[in-house]
CSV table of C-alpha atoms in Angstrom, one decimal:
chain,number,residue,atom,x,y,z
P,1,UNK,CA,-10.5,-11.8,31.9
P,2,UNK,CA,-11.7,-12.4,28.7
P,3,UNK,CA,-11.8,-15.9,27.9
P,4,UNK,CA,-9.2,-17.0,25.5
P,5,UNK,CA,-9.7,-17.1,22.0
P,6,UNK,CA,-8.7,-20.6,20.5
P,7,UNK,CA,-6.9,-20.4,17.2
P,8,UNK,CA,-8.2,-22.0,14.3
P,9,UNK,CA,-6.9,-23.3,11.1
P,10,UNK,CA,-7.7,-20.0,9.5
P,11,UNK,CA,-6.4,-18.0,12.4
P,12,UNK,CA,-3.2,-19.6,11.7
P,13,UNK,CA,-3.0,-19.5,7.8
P,14,UNK,CA,-3.7,-16.0,8.3
P,15,UNK,CA,-0.9,-15.3,11.0
P,16,UNK,CA,1.9,-16.8,8.7
P,17,UNK,CA,1.0,-14.7,6.0
P,18,UNK,CA,0.8,-11.7,8.3
P,19,UNK,CA,4.5,-12.4,9.7
P,20,UNK,CA,5.5,-12.9,6.7
P,21,UNK,CA,4.6,-9.5,5.4
P,22,UNK,CA,6.2,-8.6,8.6
P,23,UNK,CA,9.4,-10.7,8.0
P,24,UNK,CA,10.0,-8.7,4.5
P,25,UNK,CA,8.7,-5.0,5.6
P,26,UNK,CA,11.5,-5.2,8.5
P,27,UNK,CA,14.2,-6.9,6.1
P,28,UNK,CA,14.1,-3.7,3.6
P,29,UNK,CA,15.5,-0.3,5.2
P,30,UNK,CA,12.6,1.6,7.2
P,31,UNK,CA,11.7,4.1,3.9
P,32,UNK,CA,11.8,1.6,1.4
P,33,UNK,CA,9.4,-0.5,3.6
P,34,UNK,CA,6.8,2.5,4.3
P,35,UNK,CA,7.5,3.4,0.4
P,36,UNK,CA,6.4,0.3,-1.2
P,37,UNK,CA,3.5,-0.5,1.1
P,38,UNK,CA,2.4,2.8,0.3
P,39,UNK,CA,2.5,2.7,-3.5
P,40,UNK,CA,0.7,-1.3,-3.4
P,41,UNK,CA,-2.6,0.1,-1.6
P,42,UNK,CA,-2.6,3.0,-3.4
P,43,UNK,CA,-2.4,1.1,-6.9
P,44,UNK,CA,-4.8,-1.7,-4.9
P,45,UNK,CA,-7.5,0.6,-3.3
P,46,UNK,CA,-10.1,0.8,-6.2
P,47,UNK,CA,-10.8,-3.2,-5.3
P,48,UNK,CA,-11.4,-1.9,-2.0
P,49,UNK,CA,-15.0,-2.0,-0.8
P,50,UNK,CA,-14.1,0.9,1.2
P,51,UNK,CA,-12.9,3.0,-1.7
P,52,UNK,CA,-16.1,4.7,-2.5
P,53,UNK,CA,-16.7,5.1,0.8
P,54,UNK,CA,-13.5,7.3,0.7
P,55,UNK,CA,-14.9,9.1,-1.9
P,56,UNK,CA,-18.2,10.1,-0.4
P,57,UNK,CA,-16.9,10.9,2.2
P,58,UNK,CA,-14.5,13.4,1.1
P,59,UNK,CA,-17.4,15.0,-1.1
P,60,UNK,CA,-19.7,15.2,1.8
P,61,UNK,CA,-16.9,16.9,3.9
P,62,UNK,CA,-15.3,19.2,1.4
P,63,UNK,CA,-18.7,20.1,-1.3
P,64,UNK,CA,-16.9,23.2,-2.6
P,65,UNK,CA,-14.0,20.5,-3.9
P,66,UNK,CA,-13.7,19.1,-7.8
P,67,UNK,CA,-13.3,15.8,-8.7
P,68,UNK,CA,-10.0,15.9,-9.4
P,69,UNK,CA,-9.3,17.1,-5.6
P,70,UNK,CA,-11.3,14.2,-4.4
P,71,UNK,CA,-9.5,11.0,-7.0
P,72,UNK,CA,-6.4,12.9,-5.9
P,73,UNK,CA,-6.9,13.0,-2.3
P,74,UNK,CA,-8.3,9.6,-2.3
P,75,UNK,CA,-4.7,8.1,-3.5
P,76,UNK,CA,-2.7,10.0,-1.4
P,77,UNK,CA,-5.4,8.8,2.0
P,78,UNK,CA,-4.5,5.2,0.9
P,79,UNK,CA,-0.9,5.6,0.0
P,80,UNK,CA,-0.7,7.5,3.9
P,81,UNK,CA,-2.7,4.4,5.3
P,82,UNK,CA,-0.3,1.6,2.8
P,83,UNK,CA,2.9,3.6,4.9
P,84,UNK,CA,1.1,3.5,8.5
P,85,UNK,CA,0.8,-0.3,8.0
P,86,UNK,CA,4.7,-0.9,7.3
P,87,UNK,CA,5.7,1.5,9.9
P,88,UNK,CA,3.5,-0.1,12.4
P,89,UNK,CA,5.2,-3.8,11.2
P,90,UNK,CA,8.5,-1.7,11.8
P,91,UNK,CA,7.4,-0.6,14.9
P,92,UNK,CA,10.9,-1.4,16.8
P,93,UNK,CA,13.5,-0.6,14.0
P,94,UNK,CA,11.1,3.3,14.1
P,95,UNK,CA,11.7,4.0,17.7
P,96,UNK,CA,15.1,3.8,16.7
P,97,UNK,CA,15.4,5.9,14.9
P,98,UNK,CA,14.7,8.9,16.9
P,99,UNK,CA,15.2,12.0,14.8
P,100,UNK,CA,12.3,11.2,12.8
P,101,UNK,CA,10.0,11.9,15.4
P,102,UNK,CA,9.6,15.8,16.1
P,103,UNK,CA,7.0,17.0,19.1
P,104,UNK,CA,5.9,20.9,18.6
P,105,UNK,CA,4.3,20.9,21.9
P,106,UNK,CA,7.1,20.4,24.3
P,107,UNK,CA,6.1,23.4,26.9
P,108,UNK,CA,3.0,21.6,27.0
P,109,UNK,CA,4.3,18.0,27.4
P,110,UNK,CA,6.6,19.8,29.9
P,111,UNK,CA,4.2,20.8,32.0
P,112,UNK,CA,2.2,17.7,32.3
P,113,UNK,CA,5.4,15.6,33.3
P,114,UNK,CA,6.0,18.2,36.3
P,115,UNK,CA,2.1,18.1,37.0
P,116,UNK,CA,1.3,15.5,40.2
P,117,UNK,CA,-2.4,15.0,38.2
P,118,UNK,CA,-2.7,13.0,35.5
P,119,UNK,CA,-3.9,13.5,32.1
P,120,UNK,CA,-6.4,12.2,29.3
P,121,UNK,CA,-4.9,12.2,25.7
P,122,UNK,CA,-6.8,11.4,22.4
P,123,UNK,CA,-6.0,11.0,19.3
P,124,UNK,CA,-7.0,10.8,16.3
P,125,UNK,CA,-6.1,8.5,13.2
P,126,UNK,CA,-4.2,10.5,11.5
P,127,UNK,CA,-0.9,10.5,9.9
P,128,UNK,CA,0.9,7.3,12.0
P,129,UNK,CA,-1.2,7.6,14.9
P,130,UNK,CA,1.2,4.3,16.4
P,131,UNK,CA,4.0,7.1,17.1
P,132,UNK,CA,1.8,9.3,19.5
P,133,UNK,CA,3.0,7.7,22.7
P,134,UNK,CA,6.7,8.4,22.4
P,135,UNK,CA,7.0,12.0,23.5
P,136,UNK,CA,5.1,11.2,26.0
P,137,UNK,CA,7.2,8.4,27.4
P,138,UNK,CA,11.0,9.8,26.9
P,139,UNK,CA,9.5,12.8,28.3
P,140,UNK,CA,8.4,10.7,31.6
P,141,UNK,CA,4.4,10.3,31.3
P,142,UNK,CA,4.1,6.5,31.8
P,143,UNK,CA,0.9,6.0,29.6
P,144,UNK,CA,-1.4,3.0,29.6
P,145,UNK,CA,-3.4,2.5,26.3
P,146,UNK,CA,-6.6,1.2,25.3
P,147,UNK,CA,-7.0,-0.3,21.7
P,148,UNK,CA,-9.3,-2.4,19.6
P,149,UNK,CA,-8.4,-6.6,19.7
P,150,UNK,CA,-7.7,-7.7,16.2
P,151,UNK,CA,-10.4,-10.6,15.1
P,152,UNK,CA,-7.1,-13.0,15.1
P,153,UNK,CA,-5.9,-14.3,18.3
P,154,UNK,CA,-2.4,-14.9,17.2
P,155,UNK,CA,-2.5,-11.5,14.9
P,156,UNK,CA,-3.9,-9.4,18.2
P,157,UNK,CA,-0.8,-11.2,20.7
P,158,UNK,CA,1.7,-9.8,18.4
P,159,UNK,CA,0.3,-6.2,17.7
P,160,UNK,CA,0.0,-6.3,21.5
P,161,UNK,CA,4.2,-7.6,22.1
P,162,UNK,CA,5.6,-4.5,20.0
P,163,UNK,CA,3.6,-1.8,21.0
P,164,UNK,CA,3.4,-2.5,24.7
P,165,UNK,CA,6.9,-0.7,25.4
P,166,UNK,CA,5.0,2.3,24.3
P,167,UNK,CA,2.6,2.0,27.6
P,168,UNK,CA,4.3,1.1,30.7
P,169,UNK,CA,1.0,1.2,32.1
P,170,UNK,CA,-0.2,-1.3,30.1
P,171,UNK,CA,-2.2,-1.7,27.1
P,172,UNK,CA,-6.2,-2.6,27.6
P,173,UNK,CA,-8.4,-4.1,25.0
P,174,UNK,CA,-11.6,-2.1,24.7
P,175,UNK,CA,-14.3,-3.9,27.3
P,176,UNK,CA,-15.9,-2.9,30.1
P,177,UNK,CA,-13.0,-4.0,32.9
P,178,UNK,CA,-10.8,-1.8,30.9
P,179,UNK,CA,-12.5,1.5,32.2
P,180,UNK,CA,-11.8,0.8,35.9
P,181,UNK,CA,-8.4,0.0,35.4
P,182,UNK,CA,-7.6,3.2,33.0
P,183,UNK,CA,-9.7,5.7,35.6
P,184,UNK,CA,-7.5,3.9,38.6
P,185,UNK,CA,-4.0,4.7,36.8
P,186,UNK,CA,-5.5,8.5,35.5
P,187,UNK,CA,-6.6,9.2,39.6
P,188,UNK,CA,-2.9,7.9,40.7
P,189,UNK,CA,-1.7,10.6,38.5
P,190,UNK,CA,-0.6,8.9,35.6
P,191,UNK,CA,-2.1,9.6,31.7
P,192,UNK,CA,-4.1,7.4,29.3
P,193,UNK,CA,-4.1,7.6,25.9
P,194,UNK,CA,-7.4,6.5,23.7
P,195,UNK,CA,-8.7,7.3,19.9
P,196,UNK,CA,-11.6,9.3,20.0
P,197,UNK,CA,-12.5,9.3,16.3
P,198,UNK,CA,-14.5,6.9,15.3
P,199,UNK,CA,-18.6,6.4,15.5
P,200,UNK,CA,-19.5,5.0,18.9
P,201,UNK,CA,-23.3,4.2,18.0
P,202,UNK,CA,-24.2,5.2,21.6
P,203,UNK,CA,-22.2,8.4,22.0
P,204,UNK,CA,-22.9,11.9,22.0
P,205,UNK,CA,-23.8,13.1,19.1
P,206,UNK,CA,-21.6,16.6,18.6
P,207,UNK,CA,-20.8,18.6,15.3
P,208,UNK,CA,-18.7,17.0,12.7
P,209,UNK,CA,-18.0,18.4,9.7
P,210,UNK,CA,-21.0,20.1,9.0
P,211,UNK,CA,-22.9,17.3,10.8
P,212,UNK,CA,-24.2,15.5,13.8
P,213,UNK,CA,-21.8,12.7,14.6
P,214,UNK,CA,-22.2,9.6,17.5
P,215,UNK,CA,-19.3,10.4,19.6
P,216,UNK,CA,-17.6,8.8,22.8
P,217,UNK,CA,-18.1,11.2,25.5
P,218,UNK,CA,-15.5,8.6,27.5
P,219,UNK,CA,-12.3,10.8,27.2
P,220,UNK,CA,-13.9,14.3,28.2
P,221,UNK,CA,-16.2,12.3,31.2
P,222,UNK,CA,-12.8,10.6,32.8
P,223,UNK,CA,-11.2,14.2,32.6
P,224,UNK,CA,-14.3,15.9,34.0
P,225,UNK,CA,-15.1,13.4,37.1
P,226,UNK,CA,-11.5,13.4,37.9
P,227,UNK,CA,-10.5,16.9,37.3
P,228,UNK,CA,-7.8,16.5,34.4
P,229,UNK,CA,-6.7,17.7,31.9
P,230,UNK,CA,-8.0,16.9,28.2
P,231,UNK,CA,-5.5,16.5,25.9
P,232,UNK,CA,-6.0,16.4,21.6
P,233,UNK,CA,-2.8,14.8,20.1
P,234,UNK,CA,-2.0,14.2,16.4
P,235,UNK,CA,0.6,12.8,14.3
P,236,UNK,CA,1.2,14.9,11.1
P,237,UNK,CA,3.1,13.0,8.4
P,238,UNK,CA,5.8,15.3,6.6
P,239,UNK,CA,8.3,13.4,4.3
P,240,UNK,CA,8.1,10.1,3.7
P,241,UNK,CA,8.8,8.7,7.2
P,242,UNK,CA,9.4,12.0,9.1
P,243,UNK,CA,6.7,12.9,11.3
P,244,UNK,CA,5.5,16.1,13.8
P,245,UNK,CA,3.5,15.5,16.8
P,246,UNK,CA,1.1,18.1,18.3
P,247,UNK,CA,-0.9,18.2,21.4
P,248,UNK,CA,-3.5,20.8,22.9
P,249,UNK,CA,-5.0,21.1,25.8
P,250,UNK,CA,-8.9,21.4,25.6
P,251,UNK,CA,-10.5,23.9,27.7
P,252,UNK,CA,-12.9,22.6,30.2
P,253,UNK,CA,-16.0,22.6,29.3
P,254,UNK,CA,-19.4,24.7,30.5
P,255,UNK,CA,-22.7,24.2,31.7
P,256,UNK,CA,-24.5,23.5,34.8
P,257,UNK,CA,-24.6,19.9,34.6
P,258,UNK,CA,-21.9,17.0,34.3
P,259,UNK,CA,-23.7,15.7,31.5
P,260,UNK,CA,-23.5,19.7,29.7
P,261,UNK,CA,-19.7,20.2,30.5
P,262,UNK,CA,-19.0,16.7,29.1
P,263,UNK,CA,-20.9,17.3,25.9
P,264,UNK,CA,-19.3,20.8,25.9
P,265,UNK,CA,-15.5,19.4,26.0
P,266,UNK,CA,-16.4,16.6,23.5
P,267,UNK,CA,-17.7,19.1,21.2
P,268,UNK,CA,-14.6,20.9,21.3
P,269,UNK,CA,-12.6,17.6,21.3
P,270,UNK,CA,-13.9,17.0,18.0
P,271,UNK,CA,-13.6,21.0,16.5
P,272,UNK,CA,-9.6,20.8,17.1
P,273,UNK,CA,-10.0,17.1,14.8
P,274,UNK,CA,-11.6,19.0,12.5
P,275,UNK,CA,-9.3,21.6,12.6
P,276,UNK,CA,-6.4,19.0,12.0
P,277,UNK,CA,-8.1,17.0,9.3
P,278,UNK,CA,-8.8,20.0,7.3
P,279,UNK,CA,-5.2,20.9,7.0
P,280,UNK,CA,-4.2,17.5,5.8
P,281,UNK,CA,-7.4,15.7,4.6
P,282,UNK,CA,-5.1,13.1,2.9
P,283,UNK,CA,-3.9,11.9,6.4
P,284,UNK,CA,-6.7,10.8,8.0
P,285,UNK,CA,-8.7,7.3,8.2
P,286,UNK,CA,-12.2,8.3,5.8
P,287,UNK,CA,-13.2,5.0,5.3
P,288,UNK,CA,-15.1,4.9,8.4
P,289,UNK,CA,-18.4,5.9,8.9
P,290,UNK,CA,-19.3,8.7,11.2
P,291,UNK,CA,-22.9,9.8,11.1
């Protein structure tokens, strides 16, 4: 276990502010909370240091688009992220309004639920990615998740508590000891869920929007070594606080060696990610470096 971080005065002040915002959001109807936060983020985005980065990345990914499209997509991008933040703070309320989430891939989820083998779900920061575990949980797939710890230990504890019900297998922070726990969970016939679309400095290079991008091979590695399905998952926002979730099985990698097969599967995974992003580019998180 990692050594607990002793909260500082700054941590405590940040946490008070965080809980105040969470309290306001939960006091509002879900749709209003989402819309208000989306509006605020969209209006304040130009003061964010990542605003120019988002525009730059969109221009690189879509060189054929004009400046008006870049500006409009950037604005919609911030609106989606603001909504996602508000919905994350109100996750308990959102989960009680199940009619807001539609699963497009019921047949594949049914197959996985009936199988005695585990599976590796890999998602991307699109739509509201916090909801991707919902259909799996409701269809009998007992998931374990992995997440990036918040720097503030008090905020991190709160985030874990509100998200824990979605992950019966536990919610593990990114650290070396988590790897063995996740592998053991999958080997026991269960499923894991993780994000796979961010830059991994020590990862492998795969094509992504016309460039080679360092990406994590970890999901494909687990699937290859344990001979379980590799599943790409995507959440799309349709209107307001309504979503569709799609899952697609990524075909096994080809190659003479294990490393080649892992690299090929990771390439196929990112090709699926890119296809989804091109359909609704405003819903992906463009502010992070990918190469």
